[in-house]
PDB file of C-alpha atoms in Angstrom:
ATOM      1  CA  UNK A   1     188.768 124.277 100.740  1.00 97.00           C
ATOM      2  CA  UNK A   2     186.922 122.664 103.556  1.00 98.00           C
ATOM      3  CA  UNK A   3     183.614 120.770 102.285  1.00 98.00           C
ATOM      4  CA  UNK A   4     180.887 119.840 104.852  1.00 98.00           C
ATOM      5  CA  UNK A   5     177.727 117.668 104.648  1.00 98.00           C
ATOM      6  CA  UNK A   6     174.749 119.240 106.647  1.00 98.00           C
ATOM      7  CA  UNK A   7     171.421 117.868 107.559  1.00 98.00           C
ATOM      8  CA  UNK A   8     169.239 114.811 108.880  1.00 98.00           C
ATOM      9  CA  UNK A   9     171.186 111.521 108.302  1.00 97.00           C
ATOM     10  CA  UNK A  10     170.495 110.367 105.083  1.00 95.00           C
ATOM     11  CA  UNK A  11     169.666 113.304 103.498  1.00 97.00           C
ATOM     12  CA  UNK A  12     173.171 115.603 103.977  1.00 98.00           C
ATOM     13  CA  UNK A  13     173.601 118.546 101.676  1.00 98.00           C
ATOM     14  CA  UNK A  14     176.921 119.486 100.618  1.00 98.00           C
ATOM     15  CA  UNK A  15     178.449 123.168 101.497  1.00 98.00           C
ATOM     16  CA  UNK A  16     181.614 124.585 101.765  1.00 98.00           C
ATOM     17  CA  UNK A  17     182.837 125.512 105.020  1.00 98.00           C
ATOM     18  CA  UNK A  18     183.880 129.658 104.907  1.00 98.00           C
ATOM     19  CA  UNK A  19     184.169 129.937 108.445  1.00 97.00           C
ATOM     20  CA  UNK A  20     183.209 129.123 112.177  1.00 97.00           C
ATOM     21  CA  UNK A  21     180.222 130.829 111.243  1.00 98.00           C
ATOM     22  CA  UNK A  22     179.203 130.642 107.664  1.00 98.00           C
ATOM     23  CA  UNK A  23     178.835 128.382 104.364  1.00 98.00           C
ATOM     24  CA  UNK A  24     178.156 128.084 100.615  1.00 98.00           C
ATOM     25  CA  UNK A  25     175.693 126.112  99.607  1.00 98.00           C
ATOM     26  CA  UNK A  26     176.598 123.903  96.748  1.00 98.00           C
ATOM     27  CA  UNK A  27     173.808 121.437  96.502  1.00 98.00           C
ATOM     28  CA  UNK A  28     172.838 122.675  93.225  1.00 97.00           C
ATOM     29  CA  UNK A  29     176.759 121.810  91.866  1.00 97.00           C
ATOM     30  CA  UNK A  30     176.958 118.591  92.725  1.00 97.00           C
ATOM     31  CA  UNK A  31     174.813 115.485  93.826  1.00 97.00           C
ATOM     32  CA  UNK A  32     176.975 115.025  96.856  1.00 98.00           C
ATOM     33  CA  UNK A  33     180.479 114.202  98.007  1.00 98.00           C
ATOM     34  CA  UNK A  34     180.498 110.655  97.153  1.00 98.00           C
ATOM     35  CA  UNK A  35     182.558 108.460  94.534  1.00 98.00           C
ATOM     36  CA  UNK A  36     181.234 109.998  91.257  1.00 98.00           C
ATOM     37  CA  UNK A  37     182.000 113.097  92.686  1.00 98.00           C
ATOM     38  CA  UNK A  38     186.332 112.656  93.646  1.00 98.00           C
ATOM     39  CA  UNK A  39     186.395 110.662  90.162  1.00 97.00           C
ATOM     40  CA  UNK A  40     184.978 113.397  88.280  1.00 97.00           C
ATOM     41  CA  UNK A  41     187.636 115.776  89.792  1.00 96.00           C
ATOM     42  CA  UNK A  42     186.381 116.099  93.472  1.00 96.00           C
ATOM     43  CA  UNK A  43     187.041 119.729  95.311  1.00 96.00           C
ATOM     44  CA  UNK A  44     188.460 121.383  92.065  1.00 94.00           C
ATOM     45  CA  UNK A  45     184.835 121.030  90.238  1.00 95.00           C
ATOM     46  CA  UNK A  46     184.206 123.928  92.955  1.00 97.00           C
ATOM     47  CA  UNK A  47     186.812 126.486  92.944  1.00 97.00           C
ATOM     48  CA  UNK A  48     185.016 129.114  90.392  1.00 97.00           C
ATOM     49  CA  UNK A  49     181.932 128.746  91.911  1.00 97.00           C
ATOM     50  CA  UNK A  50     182.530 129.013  95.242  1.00 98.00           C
ATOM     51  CA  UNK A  51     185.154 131.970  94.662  1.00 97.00           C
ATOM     52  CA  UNK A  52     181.879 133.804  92.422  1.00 98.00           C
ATOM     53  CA  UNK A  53     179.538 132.888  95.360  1.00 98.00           C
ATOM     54  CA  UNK A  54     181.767 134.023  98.184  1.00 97.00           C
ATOM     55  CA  UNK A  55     182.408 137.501  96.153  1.00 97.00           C
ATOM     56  CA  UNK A  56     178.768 138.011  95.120  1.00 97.00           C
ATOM     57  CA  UNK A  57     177.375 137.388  99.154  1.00 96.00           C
ATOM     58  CA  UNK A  58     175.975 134.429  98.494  1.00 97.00           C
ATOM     59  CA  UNK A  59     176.635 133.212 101.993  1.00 98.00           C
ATOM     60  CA  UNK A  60     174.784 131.218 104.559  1.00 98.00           C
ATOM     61  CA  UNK A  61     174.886 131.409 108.641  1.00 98.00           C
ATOM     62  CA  UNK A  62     175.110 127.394 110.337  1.00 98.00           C
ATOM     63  CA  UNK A  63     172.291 126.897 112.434  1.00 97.00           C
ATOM     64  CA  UNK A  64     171.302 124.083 114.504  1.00 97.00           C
ATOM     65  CA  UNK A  65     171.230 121.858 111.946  1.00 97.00           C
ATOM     66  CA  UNK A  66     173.314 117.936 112.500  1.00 98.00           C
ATOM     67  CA  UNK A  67     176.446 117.706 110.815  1.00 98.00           C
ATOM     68  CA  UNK A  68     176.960 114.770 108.989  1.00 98.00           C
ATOM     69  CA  UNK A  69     180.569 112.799 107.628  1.00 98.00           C
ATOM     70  CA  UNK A  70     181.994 114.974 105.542  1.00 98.00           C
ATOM     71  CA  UNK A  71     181.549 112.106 103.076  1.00 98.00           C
ATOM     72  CA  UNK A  72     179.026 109.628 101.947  1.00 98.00           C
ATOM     73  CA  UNK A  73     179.573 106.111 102.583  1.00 97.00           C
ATOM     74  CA  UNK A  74     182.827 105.197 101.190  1.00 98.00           C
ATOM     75  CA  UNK A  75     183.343 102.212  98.997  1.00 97.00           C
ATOM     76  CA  UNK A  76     185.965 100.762 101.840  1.00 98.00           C
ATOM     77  CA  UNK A  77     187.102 101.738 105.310  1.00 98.00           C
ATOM     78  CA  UNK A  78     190.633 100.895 106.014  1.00 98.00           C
ATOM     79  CA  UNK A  79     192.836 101.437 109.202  1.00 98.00           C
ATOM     80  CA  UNK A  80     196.429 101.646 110.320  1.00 98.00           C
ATOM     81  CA  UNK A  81     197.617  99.974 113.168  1.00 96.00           C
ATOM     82  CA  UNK A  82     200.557 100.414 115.855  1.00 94.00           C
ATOM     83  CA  UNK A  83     201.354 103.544 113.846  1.00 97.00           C
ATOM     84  CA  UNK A  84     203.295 105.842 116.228  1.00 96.00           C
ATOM     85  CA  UNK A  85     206.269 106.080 118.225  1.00 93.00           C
ATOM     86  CA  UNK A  86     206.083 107.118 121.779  1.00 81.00           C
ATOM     87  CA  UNK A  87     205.366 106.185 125.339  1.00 78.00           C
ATOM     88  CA  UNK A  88     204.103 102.649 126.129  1.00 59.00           C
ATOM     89  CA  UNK A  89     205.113 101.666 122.665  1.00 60.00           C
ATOM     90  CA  UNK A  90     207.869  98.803 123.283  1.00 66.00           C
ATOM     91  CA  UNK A  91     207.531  97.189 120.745  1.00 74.00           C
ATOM     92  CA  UNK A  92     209.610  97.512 117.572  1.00 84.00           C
ATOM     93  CA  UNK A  93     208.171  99.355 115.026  1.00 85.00           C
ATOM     94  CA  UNK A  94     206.393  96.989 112.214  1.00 91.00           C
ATOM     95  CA  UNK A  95     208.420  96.536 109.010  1.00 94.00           C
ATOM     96  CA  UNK A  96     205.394  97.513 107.355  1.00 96.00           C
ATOM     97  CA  UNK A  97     201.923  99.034 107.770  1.00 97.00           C
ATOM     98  CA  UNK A  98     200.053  96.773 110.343  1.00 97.00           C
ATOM     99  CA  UNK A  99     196.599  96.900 108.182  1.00 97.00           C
ATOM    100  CA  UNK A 100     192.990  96.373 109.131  1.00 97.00           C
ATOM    101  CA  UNK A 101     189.336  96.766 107.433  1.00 97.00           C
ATOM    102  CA  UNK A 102     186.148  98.491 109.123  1.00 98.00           C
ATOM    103  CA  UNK A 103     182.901  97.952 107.582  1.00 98.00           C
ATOM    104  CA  UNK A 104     181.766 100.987 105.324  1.00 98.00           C
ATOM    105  CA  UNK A 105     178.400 101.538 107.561  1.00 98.00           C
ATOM    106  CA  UNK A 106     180.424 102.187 110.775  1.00 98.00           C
ATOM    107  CA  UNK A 107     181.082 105.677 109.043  1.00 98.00           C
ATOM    108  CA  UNK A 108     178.708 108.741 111.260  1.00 98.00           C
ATOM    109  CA  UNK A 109     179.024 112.059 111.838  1.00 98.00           C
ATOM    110  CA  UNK A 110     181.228 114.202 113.974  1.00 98.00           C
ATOM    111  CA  UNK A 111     178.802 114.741 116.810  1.00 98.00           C
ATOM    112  CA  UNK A 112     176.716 111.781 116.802  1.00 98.00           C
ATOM    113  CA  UNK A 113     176.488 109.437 119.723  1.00 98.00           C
ATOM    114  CA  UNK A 114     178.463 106.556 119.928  1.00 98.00           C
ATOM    115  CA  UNK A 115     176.883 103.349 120.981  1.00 98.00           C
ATOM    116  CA  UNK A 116     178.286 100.940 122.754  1.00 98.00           C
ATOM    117  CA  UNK A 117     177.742  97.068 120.806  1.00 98.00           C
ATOM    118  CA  UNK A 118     175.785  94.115 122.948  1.00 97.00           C
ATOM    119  CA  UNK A 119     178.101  92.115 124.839  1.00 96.00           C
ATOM    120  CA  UNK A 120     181.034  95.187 124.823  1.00 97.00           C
ATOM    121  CA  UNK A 121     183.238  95.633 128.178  1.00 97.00           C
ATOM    122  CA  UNK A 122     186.277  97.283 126.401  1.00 98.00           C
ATOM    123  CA  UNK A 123     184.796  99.837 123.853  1.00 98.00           C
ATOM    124  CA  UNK A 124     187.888 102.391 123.448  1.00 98.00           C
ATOM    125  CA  UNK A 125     188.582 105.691 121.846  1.00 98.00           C
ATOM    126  CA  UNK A 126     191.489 106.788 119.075  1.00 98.00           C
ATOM    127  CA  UNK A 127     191.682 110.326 117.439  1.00 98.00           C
ATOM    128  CA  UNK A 128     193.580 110.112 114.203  1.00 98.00           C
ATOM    129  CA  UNK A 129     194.069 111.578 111.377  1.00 98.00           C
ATOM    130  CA  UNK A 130     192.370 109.900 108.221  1.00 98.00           C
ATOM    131  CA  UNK A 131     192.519 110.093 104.585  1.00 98.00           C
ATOM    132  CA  UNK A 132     190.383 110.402 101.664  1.00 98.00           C
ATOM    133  CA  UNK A 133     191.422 108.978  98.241  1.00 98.00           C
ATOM    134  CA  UNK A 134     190.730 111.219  94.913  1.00 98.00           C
ATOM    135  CA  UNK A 135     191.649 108.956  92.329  1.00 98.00           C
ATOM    136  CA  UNK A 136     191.282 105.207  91.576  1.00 98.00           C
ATOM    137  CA  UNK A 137     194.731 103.955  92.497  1.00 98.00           C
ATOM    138  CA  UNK A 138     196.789 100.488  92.045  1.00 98.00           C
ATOM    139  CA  UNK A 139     200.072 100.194  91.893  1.00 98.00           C
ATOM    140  CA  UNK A 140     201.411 103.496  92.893  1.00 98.00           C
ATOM    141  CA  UNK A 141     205.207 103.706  92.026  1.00 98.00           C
ATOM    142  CA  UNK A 142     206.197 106.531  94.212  1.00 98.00           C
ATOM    143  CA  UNK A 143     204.792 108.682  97.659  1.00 97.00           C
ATOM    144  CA  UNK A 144     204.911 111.454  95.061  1.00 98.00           C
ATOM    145  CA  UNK A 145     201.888 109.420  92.889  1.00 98.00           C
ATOM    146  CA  UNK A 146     200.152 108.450  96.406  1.00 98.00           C
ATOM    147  CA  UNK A 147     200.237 112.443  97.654  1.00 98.00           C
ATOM    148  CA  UNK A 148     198.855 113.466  93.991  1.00 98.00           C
ATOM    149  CA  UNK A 149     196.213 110.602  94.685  1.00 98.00           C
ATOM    150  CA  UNK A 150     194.788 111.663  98.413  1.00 98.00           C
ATOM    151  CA  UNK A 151     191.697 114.378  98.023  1.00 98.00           C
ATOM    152  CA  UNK A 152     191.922 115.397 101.573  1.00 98.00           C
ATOM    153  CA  UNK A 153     192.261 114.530 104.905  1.00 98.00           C
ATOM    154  CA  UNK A 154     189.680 114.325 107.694  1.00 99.00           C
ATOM    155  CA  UNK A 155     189.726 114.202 111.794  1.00 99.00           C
ATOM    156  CA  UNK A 156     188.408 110.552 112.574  1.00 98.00           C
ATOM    157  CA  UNK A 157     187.601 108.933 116.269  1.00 98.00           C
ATOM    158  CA  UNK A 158     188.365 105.130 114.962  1.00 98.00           C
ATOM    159  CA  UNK A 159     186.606 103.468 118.263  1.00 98.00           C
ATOM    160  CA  UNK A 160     187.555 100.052 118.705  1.00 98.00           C
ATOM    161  CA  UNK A 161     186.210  96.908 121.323  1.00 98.00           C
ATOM    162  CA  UNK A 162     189.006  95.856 122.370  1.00 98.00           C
ATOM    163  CA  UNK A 163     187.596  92.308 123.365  1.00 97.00           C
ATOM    164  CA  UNK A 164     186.126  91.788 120.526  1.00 97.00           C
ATOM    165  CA  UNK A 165     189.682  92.773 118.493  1.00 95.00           C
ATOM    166  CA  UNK A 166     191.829  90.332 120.361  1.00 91.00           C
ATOM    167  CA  UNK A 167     189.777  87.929 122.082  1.00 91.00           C
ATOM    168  CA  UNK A 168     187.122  86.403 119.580  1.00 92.00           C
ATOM    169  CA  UNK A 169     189.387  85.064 117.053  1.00 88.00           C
ATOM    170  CA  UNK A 170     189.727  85.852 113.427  1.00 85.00           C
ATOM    171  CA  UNK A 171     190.415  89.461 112.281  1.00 88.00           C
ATOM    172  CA  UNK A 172     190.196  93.247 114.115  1.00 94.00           C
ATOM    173  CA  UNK A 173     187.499  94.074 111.542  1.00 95.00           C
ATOM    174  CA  UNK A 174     185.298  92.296 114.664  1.00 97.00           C
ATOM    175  CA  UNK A 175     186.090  95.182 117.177  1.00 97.00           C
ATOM    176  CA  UNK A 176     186.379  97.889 114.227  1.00 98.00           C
ATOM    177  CA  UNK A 177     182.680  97.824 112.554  1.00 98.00           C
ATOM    178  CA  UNK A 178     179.607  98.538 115.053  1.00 98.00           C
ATOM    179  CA  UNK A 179     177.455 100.956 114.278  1.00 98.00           C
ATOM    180  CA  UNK A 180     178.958 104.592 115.318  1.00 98.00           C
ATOM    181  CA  UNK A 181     181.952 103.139 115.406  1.00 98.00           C
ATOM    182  CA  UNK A 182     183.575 105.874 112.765  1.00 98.00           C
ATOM    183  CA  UNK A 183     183.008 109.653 113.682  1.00 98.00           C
ATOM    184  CA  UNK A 184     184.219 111.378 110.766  1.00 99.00           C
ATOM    185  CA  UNK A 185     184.441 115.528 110.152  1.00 98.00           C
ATOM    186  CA  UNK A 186     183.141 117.765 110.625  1.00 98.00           C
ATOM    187  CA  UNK A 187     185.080 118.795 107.462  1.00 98.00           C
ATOM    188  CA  UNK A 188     186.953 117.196 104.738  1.00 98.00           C
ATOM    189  CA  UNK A 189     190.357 119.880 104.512  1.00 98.00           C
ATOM    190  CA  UNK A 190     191.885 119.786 100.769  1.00 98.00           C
ATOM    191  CA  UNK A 191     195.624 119.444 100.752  1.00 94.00           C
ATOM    192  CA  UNK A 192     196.314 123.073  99.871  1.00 95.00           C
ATOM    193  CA  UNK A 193     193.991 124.332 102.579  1.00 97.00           C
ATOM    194  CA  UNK A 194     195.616 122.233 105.386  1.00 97.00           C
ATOM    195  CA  UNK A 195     199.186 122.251 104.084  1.00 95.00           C
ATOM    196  CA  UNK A 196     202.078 120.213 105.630  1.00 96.00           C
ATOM    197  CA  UNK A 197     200.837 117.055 107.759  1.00 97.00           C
ATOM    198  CA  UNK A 198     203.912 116.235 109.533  1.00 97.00           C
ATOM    199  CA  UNK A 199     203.462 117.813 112.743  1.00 97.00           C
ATOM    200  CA  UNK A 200     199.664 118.120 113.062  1.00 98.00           C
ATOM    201  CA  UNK A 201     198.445 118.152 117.061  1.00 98.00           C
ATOM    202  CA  UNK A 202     196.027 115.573 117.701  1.00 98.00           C
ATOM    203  CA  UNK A 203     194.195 115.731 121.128  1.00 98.00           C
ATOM    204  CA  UNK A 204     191.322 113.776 122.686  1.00 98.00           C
ATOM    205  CA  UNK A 205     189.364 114.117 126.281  1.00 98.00           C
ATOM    206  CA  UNK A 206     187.656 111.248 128.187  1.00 98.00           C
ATOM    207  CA  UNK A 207     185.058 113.460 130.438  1.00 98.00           C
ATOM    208  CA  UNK A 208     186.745 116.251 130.141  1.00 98.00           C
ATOM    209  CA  UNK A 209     189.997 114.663 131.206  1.00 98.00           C
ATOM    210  CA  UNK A 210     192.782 114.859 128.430  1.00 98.00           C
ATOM    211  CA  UNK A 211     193.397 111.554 127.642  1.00 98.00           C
ATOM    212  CA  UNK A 212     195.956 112.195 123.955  1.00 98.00           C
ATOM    213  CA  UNK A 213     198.080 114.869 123.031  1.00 98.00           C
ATOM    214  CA  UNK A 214     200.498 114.198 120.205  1.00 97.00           C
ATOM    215  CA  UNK A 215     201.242 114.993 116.750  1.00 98.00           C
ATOM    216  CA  UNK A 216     201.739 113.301 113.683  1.00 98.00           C
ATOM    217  CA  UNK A 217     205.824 114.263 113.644  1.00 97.00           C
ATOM    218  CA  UNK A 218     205.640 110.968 116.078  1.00 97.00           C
ATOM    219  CA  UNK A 219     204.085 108.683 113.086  1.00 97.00           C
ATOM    220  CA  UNK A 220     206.127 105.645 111.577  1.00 97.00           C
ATOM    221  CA  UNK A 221     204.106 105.614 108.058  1.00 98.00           C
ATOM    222  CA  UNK A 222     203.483 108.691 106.405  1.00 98.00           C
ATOM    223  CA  UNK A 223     200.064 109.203 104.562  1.00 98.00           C
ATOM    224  CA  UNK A 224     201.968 109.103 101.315  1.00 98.00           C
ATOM    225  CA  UNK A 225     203.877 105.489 102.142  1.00 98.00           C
ATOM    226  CA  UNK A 226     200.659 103.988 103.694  1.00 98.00           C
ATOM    227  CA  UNK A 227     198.906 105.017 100.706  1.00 98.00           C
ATOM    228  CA  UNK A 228     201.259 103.229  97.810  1.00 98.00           C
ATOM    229  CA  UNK A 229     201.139 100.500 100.143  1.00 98.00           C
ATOM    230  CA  UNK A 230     197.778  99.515 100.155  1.00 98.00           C
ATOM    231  CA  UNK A 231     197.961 100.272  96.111  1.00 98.00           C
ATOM    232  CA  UNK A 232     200.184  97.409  95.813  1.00 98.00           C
ATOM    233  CA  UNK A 233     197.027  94.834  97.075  1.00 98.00           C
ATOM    234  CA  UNK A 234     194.048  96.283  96.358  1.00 98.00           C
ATOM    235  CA  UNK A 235     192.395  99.416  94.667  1.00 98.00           C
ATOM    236  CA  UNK A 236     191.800 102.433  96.518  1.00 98.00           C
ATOM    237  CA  UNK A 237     188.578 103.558  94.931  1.00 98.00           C
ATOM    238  CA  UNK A 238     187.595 107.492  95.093  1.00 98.00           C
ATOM    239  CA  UNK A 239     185.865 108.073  98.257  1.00 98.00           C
ATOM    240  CA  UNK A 240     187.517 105.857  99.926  1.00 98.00           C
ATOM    241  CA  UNK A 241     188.525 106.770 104.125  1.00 99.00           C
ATOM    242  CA  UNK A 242     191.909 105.470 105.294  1.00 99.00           C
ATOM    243  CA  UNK A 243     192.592 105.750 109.178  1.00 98.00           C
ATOM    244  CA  UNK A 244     195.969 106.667 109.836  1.00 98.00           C
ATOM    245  CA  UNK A 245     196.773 105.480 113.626  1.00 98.00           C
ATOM    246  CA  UNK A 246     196.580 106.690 117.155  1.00 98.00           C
ATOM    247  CA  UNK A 247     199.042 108.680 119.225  1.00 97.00           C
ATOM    248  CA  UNK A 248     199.462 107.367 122.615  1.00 96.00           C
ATOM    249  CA  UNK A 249     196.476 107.545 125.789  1.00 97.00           C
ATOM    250  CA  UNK A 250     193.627 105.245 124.167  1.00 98.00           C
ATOM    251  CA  UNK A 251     191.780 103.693 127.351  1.00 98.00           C
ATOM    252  CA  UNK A 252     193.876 100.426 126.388  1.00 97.00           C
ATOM    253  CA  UNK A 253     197.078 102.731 127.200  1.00 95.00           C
ATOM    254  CA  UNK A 254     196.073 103.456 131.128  1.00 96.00           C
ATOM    255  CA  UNK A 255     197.238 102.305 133.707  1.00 95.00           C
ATOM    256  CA  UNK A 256     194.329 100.592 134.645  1.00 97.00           C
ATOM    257  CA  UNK A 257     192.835 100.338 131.139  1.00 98.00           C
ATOM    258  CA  UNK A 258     189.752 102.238 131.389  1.00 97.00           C
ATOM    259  CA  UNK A 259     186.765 102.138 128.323  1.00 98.00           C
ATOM    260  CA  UNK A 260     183.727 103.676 127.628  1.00 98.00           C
ATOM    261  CA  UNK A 261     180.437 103.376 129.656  1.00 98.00           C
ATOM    262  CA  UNK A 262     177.001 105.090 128.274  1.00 98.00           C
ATOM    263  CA  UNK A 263     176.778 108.689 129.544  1.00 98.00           C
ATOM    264  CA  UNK A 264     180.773 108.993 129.072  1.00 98.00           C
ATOM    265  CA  UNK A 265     181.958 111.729 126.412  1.00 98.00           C
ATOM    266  CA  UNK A 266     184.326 112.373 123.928  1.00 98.00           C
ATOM    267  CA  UNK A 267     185.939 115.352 122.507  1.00 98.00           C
ATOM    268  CA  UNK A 268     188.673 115.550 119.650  1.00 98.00           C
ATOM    269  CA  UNK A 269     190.223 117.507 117.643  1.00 98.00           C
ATOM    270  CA  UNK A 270     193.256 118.225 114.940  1.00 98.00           C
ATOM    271  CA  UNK A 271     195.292 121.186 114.064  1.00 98.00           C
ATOM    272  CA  UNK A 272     193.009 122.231 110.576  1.00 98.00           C
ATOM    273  CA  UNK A 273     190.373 119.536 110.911  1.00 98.00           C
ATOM    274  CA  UNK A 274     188.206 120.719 113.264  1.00 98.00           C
ATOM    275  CA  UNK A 275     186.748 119.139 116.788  1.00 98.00           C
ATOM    276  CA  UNK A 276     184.478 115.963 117.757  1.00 98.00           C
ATOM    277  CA  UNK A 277     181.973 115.910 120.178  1.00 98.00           C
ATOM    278  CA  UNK A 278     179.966 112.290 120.873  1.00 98.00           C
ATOM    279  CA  UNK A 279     177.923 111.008 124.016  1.00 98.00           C
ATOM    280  CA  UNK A 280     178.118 107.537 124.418  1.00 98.00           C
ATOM    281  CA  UNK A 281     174.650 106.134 124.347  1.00 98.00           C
ATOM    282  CA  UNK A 282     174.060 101.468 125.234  1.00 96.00           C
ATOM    283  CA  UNK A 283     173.355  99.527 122.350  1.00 91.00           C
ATOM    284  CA  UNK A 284     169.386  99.191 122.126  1.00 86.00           C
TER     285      UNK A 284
END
């Protein structure tokens, strides 16, 4: 099952995704894809009614109307860093998941413009793959009790300011939080409907000039191990959006670095999860 949010920000609707073309409105079902609703049971609350509505015709064409996340504001934001073997990576591989926070409200939707923060001269790009918990979760024995606890998984553009990351002291949640700084969707794909994750392509283009290409067979922590390890320090509430890392190309990766200047684009996409499109718009 693929779930979508459609409509003005702030006032989404959720469907489910049929096709490129068409959806099922399920507005009526449930209030919207936030907490109450993964705790509750999440995607499963849907299955009979969407399989009687998709039978019985009861199916709407998109239009021009804005996607939104494919979630509502999650409870938490958290991101994995240094995540994937390949070029430019040196470095040893961390003994364990290099974590980092993002403020809830960074969260937008797939296609919505990215704006660059006051003061920004290194405001980069990373396509990833993220996650989205199901089930309140501490202390997770095994990856077997983290899989059974992840609703779905979503295509994420986790854009980062570099100088504010590694230059103004204290924590990366400072280059991880502006505004915009979370594209997210345009669907949330259930585990049965995207299937295995290990070798999902992940690509991104910087003006039309392919920037990443790789796949998550090159990833050090799988979804399943990065979720029981957060378990073990915090709780993973339902809802909540997990970034998994970057494949190699960000602007940081280039030789010279380049970053983002307004009037730039972005497009991304994942094998199952869809495609990104954002304009990068100056802060105001």
């Amino acid at each position: 099952m693929q779930l979508m949010r459609i409509g003005p920000s702030g006032h989404e609707r959720p469907v489910v995704r049929v096709d490129e073309h068409t959806y099922i409105d399920v507005s009526d079902l449930v209030e919207d894809y936030n907490q109450a609703f993964f705790a509750a049971g999440g995607p499963r609350l849907l299955d009979e009614a969407v399989s009687a509505r998709r039978a019985s015709g009861a199916i709407h064409r998109f239009g021009t109307e804005r996607v939104g996340a494919p979630i509502v504001r999650p409870h938490q934001i958290l991101g994995v860093g240094a995540n994937y073997r390949g070029p430019g990576t040196h470095a040893p591989p961390p003994r364990e998941p290099l974590v980092f926070s993002k403020a809830p409200n960074s969260l937008c939707g797939p296609h919505d413009p990215i704006c660059i923060p006051r003061g920004s001269t290194q405001t980069d790009w990373e396509v990833e793959l993220g996650i989205v918990i199901g089930t309140r979760s501490l202390y997770l024995a095994d990856d077997d009790a983290a899989t059974a606890a992840i609703a779905g998984y979503v295509l994420v553009n986790d854009i980062t300011e570099r100088s504010f990351q590694k230059e103004r002291g204290g924590q990366w949640l400072k280059g991880k939080s502006a505004p915009t700084f979370n594209p997210c969707g345009p669907w949330l794909a259930t585990a049965d409907d995207l299937g295995d994750t290990s070798d999902l392509r992940l690509w991104l283009d910087h003006n039309g000039t392919r920037r990443q290409d790789g796949t998550t067979a090159d990833i050090i922590f799988s979804p399943a191990h990065i979720v029981r390890h957060l378990s073990q320090f915090m709780v993973l509430e339902p809802g909540d959006l997990i970034n998994t890392g970057t494949p190699f190309g960000a602007g940081k990766d280039l030789n010279p670095p380049q970053y983002l200047s307004p009037g730039d684009t972005l497009t991304c996409g994942g094998d199952g999860l869809g495609s990104q499109r954002q304009t990068v718009t100056a802060a105001p």
